[in-house]
């Protein structure tokens, strides 16, 4: 009887481990890149960032 119980516990532990490995992580839904507002604020603090292409930014003063 003890061997059957140990076997069932082992099978349950293996199944739970497989389910845990198969579930996606919580960070999978988070964006992988910076959002545009954070990127703009980093590139041009206190100003408006006008992106000319993927690597070139022009910082413009915001109108009061």
PDB file of N, CA, C and O in Angstrom:
ATOM      1  N   UNK A   1       0.818  -1.197   0.000  1.00  0.00           N
ATOM      2  CA  UNK A   1       0.000   0.000   0.000  1.00  0.00           C
ATOM      3  C   UNK A   1       0.861   1.259   0.000  1.00  0.00           C
ATOM      4  O   UNK A   1       0.503   2.249  -0.636  1.00  0.00           O
ATOM      5  N   UNK A   2       1.994   1.219   0.708  1.00  0.00           N
ATOM      6  CA  UNK A   2       2.876   2.386   0.773  1.00  0.00           C
ATOM      7  C   UNK A   2       3.485   2.685  -0.594  1.00  0.00           C
ATOM      8  O   UNK A   2       3.645   3.851  -0.963  1.00  0.00           O
ATOM      9  N   UNK A   3       3.830   1.643  -1.343  1.00  0.00           N
ATOM     10  CA  UNK A   3       4.428   1.852  -2.670  1.00  0.00           C
ATOM     11  C   UNK A   3       3.424   2.480  -3.628  1.00  0.00           C
ATOM     12  O   UNK A   3       3.788   3.309  -4.458  1.00  0.00           O
ATOM     13  N   UNK A   4       2.163   2.105  -3.535  1.00  0.00           N
ATOM     14  CA  UNK A   4       1.128   2.684  -4.399  1.00  0.00           C
ATOM     15  C   UNK A   4       0.957   4.170  -4.081  1.00  0.00           C
ATOM     16  O   UNK A   4       0.868   5.002  -4.987  1.00  0.00           O
ATOM     17  N   UNK A   5       0.953   4.502  -2.791  1.00  0.00           N
ATOM     18  CA  UNK A   5       0.802   5.900  -2.374  1.00  0.00           C
ATOM     19  C   UNK A   5       1.995   6.733  -2.859  1.00  0.00           C
ATOM     20  O   UNK A   5       1.817   7.843  -3.372  1.00  0.00           O
ATOM     21  N   UNK A   6       3.199   6.214  -2.679  1.00  0.00           N
ATOM     22  CA  UNK A   6       4.389   6.924  -3.135  1.00  0.00           C
ATOM     23  C   UNK A   6       4.372   7.100  -4.650  1.00  0.00           C
ATOM     24  O   UNK A   6       4.747   8.155  -5.169  1.00  0.00           O
ATOM     25  N   UNK A   7       3.929   6.097  -5.371  1.00  0.00           N
ATOM     26  CA  UNK A   7       3.857   6.178  -6.829  1.00  0.00           C
ATOM     27  C   UNK A   7       2.850   7.239  -7.270  1.00  0.00           C
ATOM     28  O   UNK A   7       3.103   8.013  -8.197  1.00  0.00           O
ATOM     29  N   UNK A   8       1.692   7.301  -6.607  1.00  0.00           N
ATOM     30  CA  UNK A   8       0.679   8.300  -6.943  1.00  0.00           C
ATOM     31  C   UNK A   8       1.178   9.719  -6.638  1.00  0.00           C
ATOM     32  O   UNK A   8       0.930  10.646  -7.411  1.00  0.00           O
ATOM     33  N   UNK A   9       1.882   9.880  -5.531  1.00  0.00           N
ATOM     34  CA  UNK A   9       2.439  11.193  -5.196  1.00  0.00           C
ATOM     35  C   UNK A   9       3.484  11.604  -6.228  1.00  0.00           C
ATOM     36  O   UNK A   9       3.534  12.763  -6.665  1.00  0.00           O
ATOM     37  N   UNK A  10       4.313  10.671  -6.647  1.00  0.00           N
ATOM     38  CA  UNK A  10       5.334  10.961  -7.649  1.00  0.00           C
ATOM     39  C   UNK A  10       4.711  11.345  -8.988  1.00  0.00           C
ATOM     40  O   UNK A  10       5.127  12.308  -9.632  1.00  0.00           O
ATOM     41  N   UNK A  11       3.681  10.613  -9.392  1.00  0.00           N
ATOM     42  CA  UNK A  11       2.986  10.921 -10.654  1.00  0.00           C
ATOM     43  C   UNK A  11       2.324  12.291 -10.572  1.00  0.00           C
ATOM     44  O   UNK A  11       2.392  13.086 -11.516  1.00  0.00           O
ATOM     45  N   UNK A  12       1.707  12.609  -9.440  1.00  0.00           N
ATOM     46  CA  UNK A  12       1.067  13.915  -9.270  1.00  0.00           C
ATOM     47  C   UNK A  12       2.109  15.028  -9.300  1.00  0.00           C
ATOM     48  O   UNK A  12       1.891  16.089  -9.905  1.00  0.00           O
ATOM     49  N   UNK A  13       3.257  14.821  -8.665  1.00  0.00           N
ATOM     50  CA  UNK A  13       4.317  15.828  -8.662  1.00  0.00           C
ATOM     51  C   UNK A  13       4.864  16.051 -10.069  1.00  0.00           C
ATOM     52  O   UNK A  13       5.106  17.193 -10.479  1.00  0.00           O
ATOM     53  N   UNK A  14       5.038  14.991 -10.826  1.00  0.00           N
ATOM     54  CA  UNK A  14       5.525  15.123 -12.205  1.00  0.00           C
ATOM     55  C   UNK A  14       4.503  15.856 -13.060  1.00  0.00           C
ATOM     56  O   UNK A  14       4.853  16.731 -13.866  1.00  0.00           O
ATOM     57  N   UNK A  15       3.226  15.542 -12.889  1.00  0.00           N
ATOM     58  CA  UNK A  15       2.172  16.207 -13.664  1.00  0.00           C
ATOM     59  C   UNK A  15       2.103  17.693 -13.321  1.00  0.00           C
ATOM     60  O   UNK A  15       1.979  18.544 -14.207  1.00  0.00           O
ATOM     61  N   UNK A  16       2.169  18.027 -12.033  1.00  0.00           N
ATOM     62  CA  UNK A  16       2.150  19.438 -11.638  1.00  0.00           C
ATOM     63  C   UNK A  16       3.376  20.182 -12.151  1.00  0.00           C
ATOM     64  O   UNK A  16       3.283  21.333 -12.566  1.00  0.00           O
ATOM     65  N   UNK A  17       4.519  19.534 -12.129  1.00  0.00           N
ATOM     66  CA  UNK A  17       5.735  20.154 -12.668  1.00  0.00           C
ATOM     67  C   UNK A  17       5.628  20.407 -14.157  1.00  0.00           C
ATOM     68  O   UNK A  17       6.031  21.457 -14.655  1.00  0.00           O
ATOM     69  N   UNK A  18       5.059  19.468 -14.878  1.00  0.00           N
ATOM     70  CA  UNK A  18       4.876  19.646 -16.321  1.00  0.00           C
ATOM     71  C   UNK A  18       3.884  20.770 -16.607  1.00  0.00           C
ATOM     72  O   UNK A  18       4.088  21.569 -17.531  1.00  0.00           O
ATOM     73  N   UNK A  19       2.807  20.857 -15.828  1.00  0.00           N
ATOM     74  CA  UNK A  19       1.850  21.952 -16.007  1.00  0.00           C
ATOM     75  C   UNK A  19       2.481  23.298 -15.690  1.00  0.00           C
ATOM     76  O   UNK A  19       2.236  24.292 -16.375  1.00  0.00           O
ATOM     77  N   UNK A  20       3.306  23.354 -14.658  1.00  0.00           N
ATOM     78  CA  UNK A  20       3.970  24.599 -14.277  1.00  0.00           C
ATOM     79  C   UNK A  20       4.924  25.054 -15.374  1.00  0.00           C
ATOM     80  O   UNK A  20       5.009  26.237 -15.695  1.00  0.00           O
ATOM     81  N   UNK A  21       5.647  24.122 -15.978  1.00  0.00           N
ATOM     82  CA  UNK A  21       6.568  24.470 -17.060  1.00  0.00           C
ATOM     83  C   UNK A  21       5.838  24.858 -18.340  1.00  0.00           C
ATOM     84  O   UNK A  21       6.349  25.639 -19.143  1.00  0.00           O
ATOM     85  N   UNK A  22       4.641  24.357 -18.539  1.00  0.00           N
ATOM     86  CA  UNK A  22       3.895  24.627 -19.761  1.00  0.00           C
ATOM     87  C   UNK A  22       3.157  25.966 -19.735  1.00  0.00           C
ATOM     88  O   UNK A  22       2.818  26.503 -20.789  1.00  0.00           O
ATOM     89  N   UNK A  23       2.920  26.524 -18.551  1.00  0.00           N
ATOM     90  CA  UNK A  23       2.189  27.791 -18.472  1.00  0.00           C
ATOM     91  C   UNK A  23       3.107  28.950 -18.826  1.00  0.00           C
ATOM     92  O   UNK A  23       4.283  28.956 -18.462  1.00  0.00           O
ATOM     93  N   UNK A  24       2.585  29.951 -19.557  1.00  0.00           N
ATOM     94  CA  UNK A  24       3.428  31.106 -19.908  1.00  0.00           C
ATOM     95  C   UNK A  24       3.709  31.956 -18.681  1.00  0.00           C
ATOM     96  O   UNK A  24       2.909  31.997 -17.741  1.00  0.00           O
ATOM     97  N   UNK A  25       4.839  32.630 -18.701  1.00  0.00           N
ATOM     98  CA  UNK A  25       5.187  33.471 -17.561  1.00  0.00           C
ATOM     99  C   UNK A  25       4.345  34.735 -17.562  1.00  0.00           C
ATOM    100  O   UNK A  25       3.784  35.139 -18.576  1.00  0.00           O
ATOM    101  N   UNK A  26       4.255  35.389 -16.426  1.00  0.00           N
ATOM    102  CA  UNK A  26       3.455  36.611 -16.300  1.00  0.00           C
ATOM    103  C   UNK A  26       4.075  37.747 -17.094  1.00  0.00           C
ATOM    104  O   UNK A  26       3.389  38.665 -17.506  1.00  0.00           O
ATOM    105  N   UNK A  27       5.369  37.705 -17.352  1.00  0.00           N
ATOM    106  CA  UNK A  27       6.040  38.775 -18.065  1.00  0.00           C
ATOM    107  C   UNK A  27       5.866  38.669 -19.571  1.00  0.00           C
ATOM    108  O   UNK A  27       6.278  39.558 -20.291  1.00  0.00           O
ATOM    109  N   UNK A  28       5.250  37.633 -20.046  1.00  0.00           N
ATOM    110  CA  UNK A  28       5.082  37.467 -21.488  1.00  0.00           C
ATOM    111  C   UNK A  28       4.152  38.530 -22.072  1.00  0.00           C
ATOM    112  O   UNK A  28       4.260  38.871 -23.238  1.00  0.00           O
ATOM    113  N   UNK A  29       3.233  39.073 -21.254  1.00  0.00           N
ATOM    114  CA  UNK A  29       2.304  40.075 -21.744  1.00  0.00           C
ATOM    115  C   UNK A  29       2.897  41.475 -21.751  1.00  0.00           C
ATOM    116  O   UNK A  29       2.349  42.381 -22.354  1.00  0.00           O
ATOM    117  N   UNK A  30       4.017  41.677 -21.063  1.00  0.00           N
ATOM    118  CA  UNK A  30       4.617  42.995 -20.990  1.00  0.00           C
ATOM    119  C   UNK A  30       5.317  43.336 -22.303  1.00  0.00           C
ATOM    120  O   UNK A  30       5.861  42.470 -22.976  1.00  0.00           O
ATOM    121  N   UNK A  31       5.308  44.603 -22.672  1.00  0.00           N
ATOM    122  CA  UNK A  31       5.972  44.981 -23.918  1.00  0.00           C
ATOM    123  C   UNK A  31       7.477  44.766 -23.831  1.00  0.00           C
ATOM    124  O   UNK A  31       8.074  44.956 -22.781  1.00  0.00           O
ATOM    125  N   UNK A  32       8.063  44.374 -24.936  1.00  0.00           N
ATOM    126  CA  UNK A  32       9.498  44.104 -24.973  1.00  0.00           C
ATOM    127  C   UNK A  32      10.307  45.378 -25.232  1.00  0.00           C
ATOM    128  O   UNK A  32      11.492  45.417 -24.994  1.00  0.00           O
ATOM    129  N   UNK A  33       9.687  46.413 -25.778  1.00  0.00           N
ATOM    130  CA  UNK A  33      10.393  47.649 -26.082  1.00  0.00           C
ATOM    131  C   UNK A  33       9.811  48.790 -25.257  1.00  0.00           C
ATOM    132  O   UNK A  33       8.760  48.661 -24.645  1.00  0.00           O
ATOM    133  N   UNK A  34      10.508  49.903 -25.255  1.00  0.00           N
ATOM    134  CA  UNK A  34      10.013  51.076 -24.548  1.00  0.00           C
ATOM    135  C   UNK A  34       8.812  51.655 -25.275  1.00  0.00           C
ATOM    136  O   UNK A  34       8.724  51.612 -26.495  1.00  0.00           O
ATOM    137  N   UNK A  35       7.902  52.220 -24.530  1.00  0.00           N
ATOM    138  CA  UNK A  35       6.782  52.894 -25.162  1.00  0.00           C
ATOM    139  C   UNK A  35       7.266  54.212 -25.746  1.00  0.00           C
ATOM    140  O   UNK A  35       8.298  54.747 -25.348  1.00  0.00           O
ATOM    141  N   UNK A  36       6.520  54.749 -26.693  1.00  0.00           N
ATOM    142  CA  UNK A  36       6.961  55.965 -27.367  1.00  0.00           C
ATOM    143  C   UNK A  36       7.089  57.145 -26.411  1.00  0.00           C
ATOM    144  O   UNK A  36       8.012  57.939 -26.528  1.00  0.00           O
ATOM    145  N   UNK A  37       6.178  57.271 -25.450  1.00  0.00           N
ATOM    146  CA  UNK A  37       6.238  58.414 -24.545  1.00  0.00           C
ATOM    147  C   UNK A  37       7.492  58.362 -23.664  1.00  0.00           C
ATOM    148  O   UNK A  37       8.124  59.391 -23.429  1.00  0.00           O
ATOM    149  N   UNK A  38       7.867  57.178 -23.199  1.00  0.00           N
ATOM    150  CA  UNK A  38       9.077  57.042 -22.385  1.00  0.00           C
ATOM    151  C   UNK A  38      10.301  57.303 -23.246  1.00  0.00           C
ATOM    152  O   UNK A  38      11.234  57.996 -22.833  1.00  0.00           O
ATOM    153  N   UNK A  39      10.295  56.797 -24.457  1.00  0.00           N
ATOM    154  CA  UNK A  39      11.415  57.012 -25.378  1.00  0.00           C
ATOM    155  C   UNK A  39      11.555  58.489 -25.718  1.00  0.00           C
ATOM    156  O   UNK A  39      12.663  59.032 -25.725  1.00  0.00           O
ATOM    157  N   UNK A  40      10.426  59.166 -25.966  1.00  0.00           N
ATOM    158  CA  UNK A  40      10.468  60.592 -26.290  1.00  0.00           C
ATOM    159  C   UNK A  40      10.988  61.408 -25.113  1.00  0.00           C
ATOM    160  O   UNK A  40      11.787  62.324 -25.288  1.00  0.00           O
ATOM    161  N   UNK A  41      10.533  61.073 -23.907  1.00  0.00           N
ATOM    162  CA  UNK A  41      10.974  61.805 -22.719  1.00  0.00           C
ATOM    163  C   UNK A  41      12.463  61.597 -22.469  1.00  0.00           C
ATOM    164  O   UNK A  41      13.161  62.509 -22.037  1.00  0.00           O
ATOM    165  N   UNK A  42      12.973  60.417 -22.750  1.00  0.00           N
ATOM    166  CA  UNK A  42      14.402  60.149 -22.579  1.00  0.00           C
ATOM    167  C   UNK A  42      15.223  60.891 -23.623  1.00  0.00           C
ATOM    168  O   UNK A  42      16.269  61.456 -23.315  1.00  0.00           O
ATOM    169  N   UNK A  43      14.754  60.934 -24.863  1.00  0.00           N
ATOM    170  CA  UNK A  43      15.505  61.569 -25.937  1.00  0.00           C
ATOM    171  C   UNK A  43      15.481  63.087 -25.816  1.00  0.00           C
ATOM    172  O   UNK A  43      16.492  63.749 -26.068  1.00  0.00           O
ATOM    173  N   UNK A  44      14.345  63.655 -25.445  1.00  0.00           N
ATOM    174  CA  UNK A  44      14.180  65.108 -25.370  1.00  0.00           C
ATOM    175  C   UNK A  44      13.460  65.476 -24.078  1.00  0.00           C
ATOM    176  O   UNK A  44      12.254  65.731 -24.091  1.00  0.00           O
ATOM    177  N   UNK A  45      14.186  65.542 -22.960  1.00  0.00           N
ATOM    178  CA  UNK A  45      13.504  65.854 -21.696  1.00  0.00           C
ATOM    179  C   UNK A  45      12.913  67.263 -21.707  1.00  0.00           C
ATOM    180  O   UNK A  45      13.602  68.226 -22.015  1.00  0.00           O
ATOM    181  N   UNK A  46      11.627  67.370 -21.415  1.00  0.00           N
ATOM    182  CA  UNK A  46      10.950  68.655 -21.362  1.00  0.00           C
ATOM    183  C   UNK A  46      10.598  69.241 -22.711  1.00  0.00           C
ATOM    184  O   UNK A  46      10.137  70.373 -22.792  1.00  0.00           O
ATOM    185  N   UNK A  47      10.809  68.502 -23.788  1.00  0.00           N
ATOM    186  CA  UNK A  47      10.539  68.985 -25.131  1.00  0.00           C
ATOM    187  C   UNK A  47       9.726  67.944 -25.894  1.00  0.00           C
ATOM    188  O   UNK A  47       9.532  66.826 -25.437  1.00  0.00           O
ATOM    189  N   UNK A  48       9.256  68.341 -27.070  1.00  0.00           N
ATOM    190  CA  UNK A  48       8.527  67.420 -27.939  1.00  0.00           C
ATOM    191  C   UNK A  48       9.527  66.735 -28.874  1.00  0.00           C
ATOM    192  O   UNK A  48      10.344  67.401 -29.506  1.00  0.00           O
ATOM    193  N   UNK A  49       9.462  65.431 -28.964  1.00  0.00           N
ATOM    194  CA  UNK A  49      10.378  64.680 -29.830  1.00  0.00           C
ATOM    195  C   UNK A  49       9.696  64.388 -31.156  1.00  0.00           C
ATOM    196  O   UNK A  49       8.637  63.769 -31.204  1.00  0.00           O
ATOM    197  N   UNK A  50      10.295  64.827 -32.224  1.00  0.00           N
ATOM    198  CA  UNK A  50       9.811  64.557 -33.582  1.00  0.00           C
ATOM    199  C   UNK A  50      10.807  63.590 -34.219  1.00  0.00           C
ATOM    200  O   UNK A  50      11.950  63.936 -34.492  1.00  0.00           O
ATOM    201  N   UNK A  51      10.352  62.362 -34.450  1.00  0.00           N
ATOM    202  CA  UNK A  51      11.245  61.332 -34.970  1.00  0.00           C
ATOM    203  C   UNK A  51      11.272  61.413 -36.492  1.00  0.00           C
ATOM    204  O   UNK A  51      10.258  61.286 -37.166  1.00  0.00           O
ATOM    205  N   UNK A  52      12.473  61.630 -37.045  1.00  0.00           N
ATOM    206  CA  UNK A  52      12.654  61.736 -38.487  1.00  0.00           C
ATOM    207  C   UNK A  52      12.776  60.351 -39.122  1.00  0.00           C
ATOM    208  O   UNK A  52      12.314  60.140 -40.235  1.00  0.00           O
ATOM    209  N   UNK A  53      13.439  59.445 -38.437  1.00  0.00           N
ATOM    210  CA  UNK A  53      13.499  58.038 -38.842  1.00  0.00           C
ATOM    211  C   UNK A  53      13.699  57.217 -37.572  1.00  0.00           C
ATOM    212  O   UNK A  53      13.507  57.736 -36.482  1.00  0.00           O
ATOM    213  N   UNK A  54      14.066  55.976 -37.710  1.00  0.00           N
ATOM    214  CA  UNK A  54      14.147  55.094 -36.540  1.00  0.00           C
ATOM    215  C   UNK A  54      15.254  55.488 -35.565  1.00  0.00           C
ATOM    216  O   UNK A  54      15.190  55.158 -34.391  1.00  0.00           O
ATOM    217  N   UNK A  55      16.267  56.233 -36.043  1.00  0.00           N
ATOM    218  CA  UNK A  55      17.404  56.554 -35.190  1.00  0.00           C
ATOM    219  C   UNK A  55      17.627  58.052 -35.006  1.00  0.00           C
ATOM    220  O   UNK A  55      18.460  58.433 -34.204  1.00  0.00           O
ATOM    221  N   UNK A  56      16.929  58.898 -35.733  1.00  0.00           N
ATOM    222  CA  UNK A  56      17.148  60.337 -35.697  1.00  0.00           C
ATOM    223  C   UNK A  56      15.936  61.031 -35.090  1.00  0.00           C
ATOM    224  O   UNK A  56      14.803  60.819 -35.520  1.00  0.00           O
ATOM    225  N   UNK A  57      16.209  61.875 -34.107  1.00  0.00           N
ATOM    226  CA  UNK A  57      15.133  62.608 -33.440  1.00  0.00           C
ATOM    227  C   UNK A  57      15.420  64.109 -33.514  1.00  0.00           C
ATOM    228  O   UNK A  57      16.576  64.521 -33.463  1.00  0.00           O
ATOM    229  N   UNK A  58      14.371  64.895 -33.656  1.00  0.00           N
ATOM    230  CA  UNK A  58      14.486  66.339 -33.625  1.00  0.00           C
ATOM    231  C   UNK A  58      13.692  66.821 -32.418  1.00  0.00           C
ATOM    232  O   UNK A  58      12.489  66.545 -32.299  1.00  0.00           O
ATOM    233  N   UNK A  59      14.351  67.533 -31.517  1.00  0.00           N
ATOM    234  CA  UNK A  59      13.688  68.027 -30.314  1.00  0.00           C
ATOM    235  C   UNK A  59      13.130  69.424 -30.577  1.00  0.00           C
ATOM    236  O   UNK A  59      13.839  70.323 -31.014  1.00  0.00           O
ATOM    237  N   UNK A  60      11.841  69.598 -30.339  1.00  0.00           N
ATOM    238  CA  UNK A  60      11.172  70.878 -30.571  1.00  0.00           C
ATOM    239  C   UNK A  60      10.635  71.400 -29.244  1.00  0.00           C
ATOM    240  O   UNK A  60      10.136  70.639 -28.430  1.00  0.00           O
ATOM    241  N   UNK A  61      10.718  72.729 -29.079  1.00  0.00           N
ATOM    242  CA  UNK A  61      10.168  73.338 -27.866  1.00  0.00           C
ATOM    243  C   UNK A  61       8.664  73.262 -27.902  1.00  0.00           C
ATOM    244  O   UNK A  61       8.053  73.492 -28.936  1.00  0.00           O
ATOM    245  N   UNK A  62       8.073  72.972 -26.769  1.00  0.00           N
ATOM    246  CA  UNK A  62       6.625  72.931 -26.680  1.00  0.00           C
ATOM    247  C   UNK A  62       6.105  74.343 -26.527  1.00  0.00           C
ATOM    248  O   UNK A  62       6.690  75.169 -25.826  1.00  0.00           O
ATOM    249  N   UNK A  63       4.987  74.636 -27.188  1.00  0.00           N
ATOM    250  CA  UNK A  63       4.404  75.980 -27.117  1.00  0.00           C
ATOM    251  C   UNK A  63       3.790  76.183 -25.736  1.00  0.00           C
ATOM    252  O   UNK A  63       3.106  75.297 -25.226  1.00  0.00           O
ATOM    253  N   UNK A  64       3.985  77.375 -25.141  1.00  0.00           N
ATOM    254  CA  UNK A  64       3.440  77.632 -23.797  1.00  0.00           C
ATOM    255  C   UNK A  64       1.931  77.774 -23.793  1.00  0.00           C
ATOM    256  O   UNK A  64       1.251  77.969 -24.681  1.00  0.00           O
TER     257      UNK A  64
END
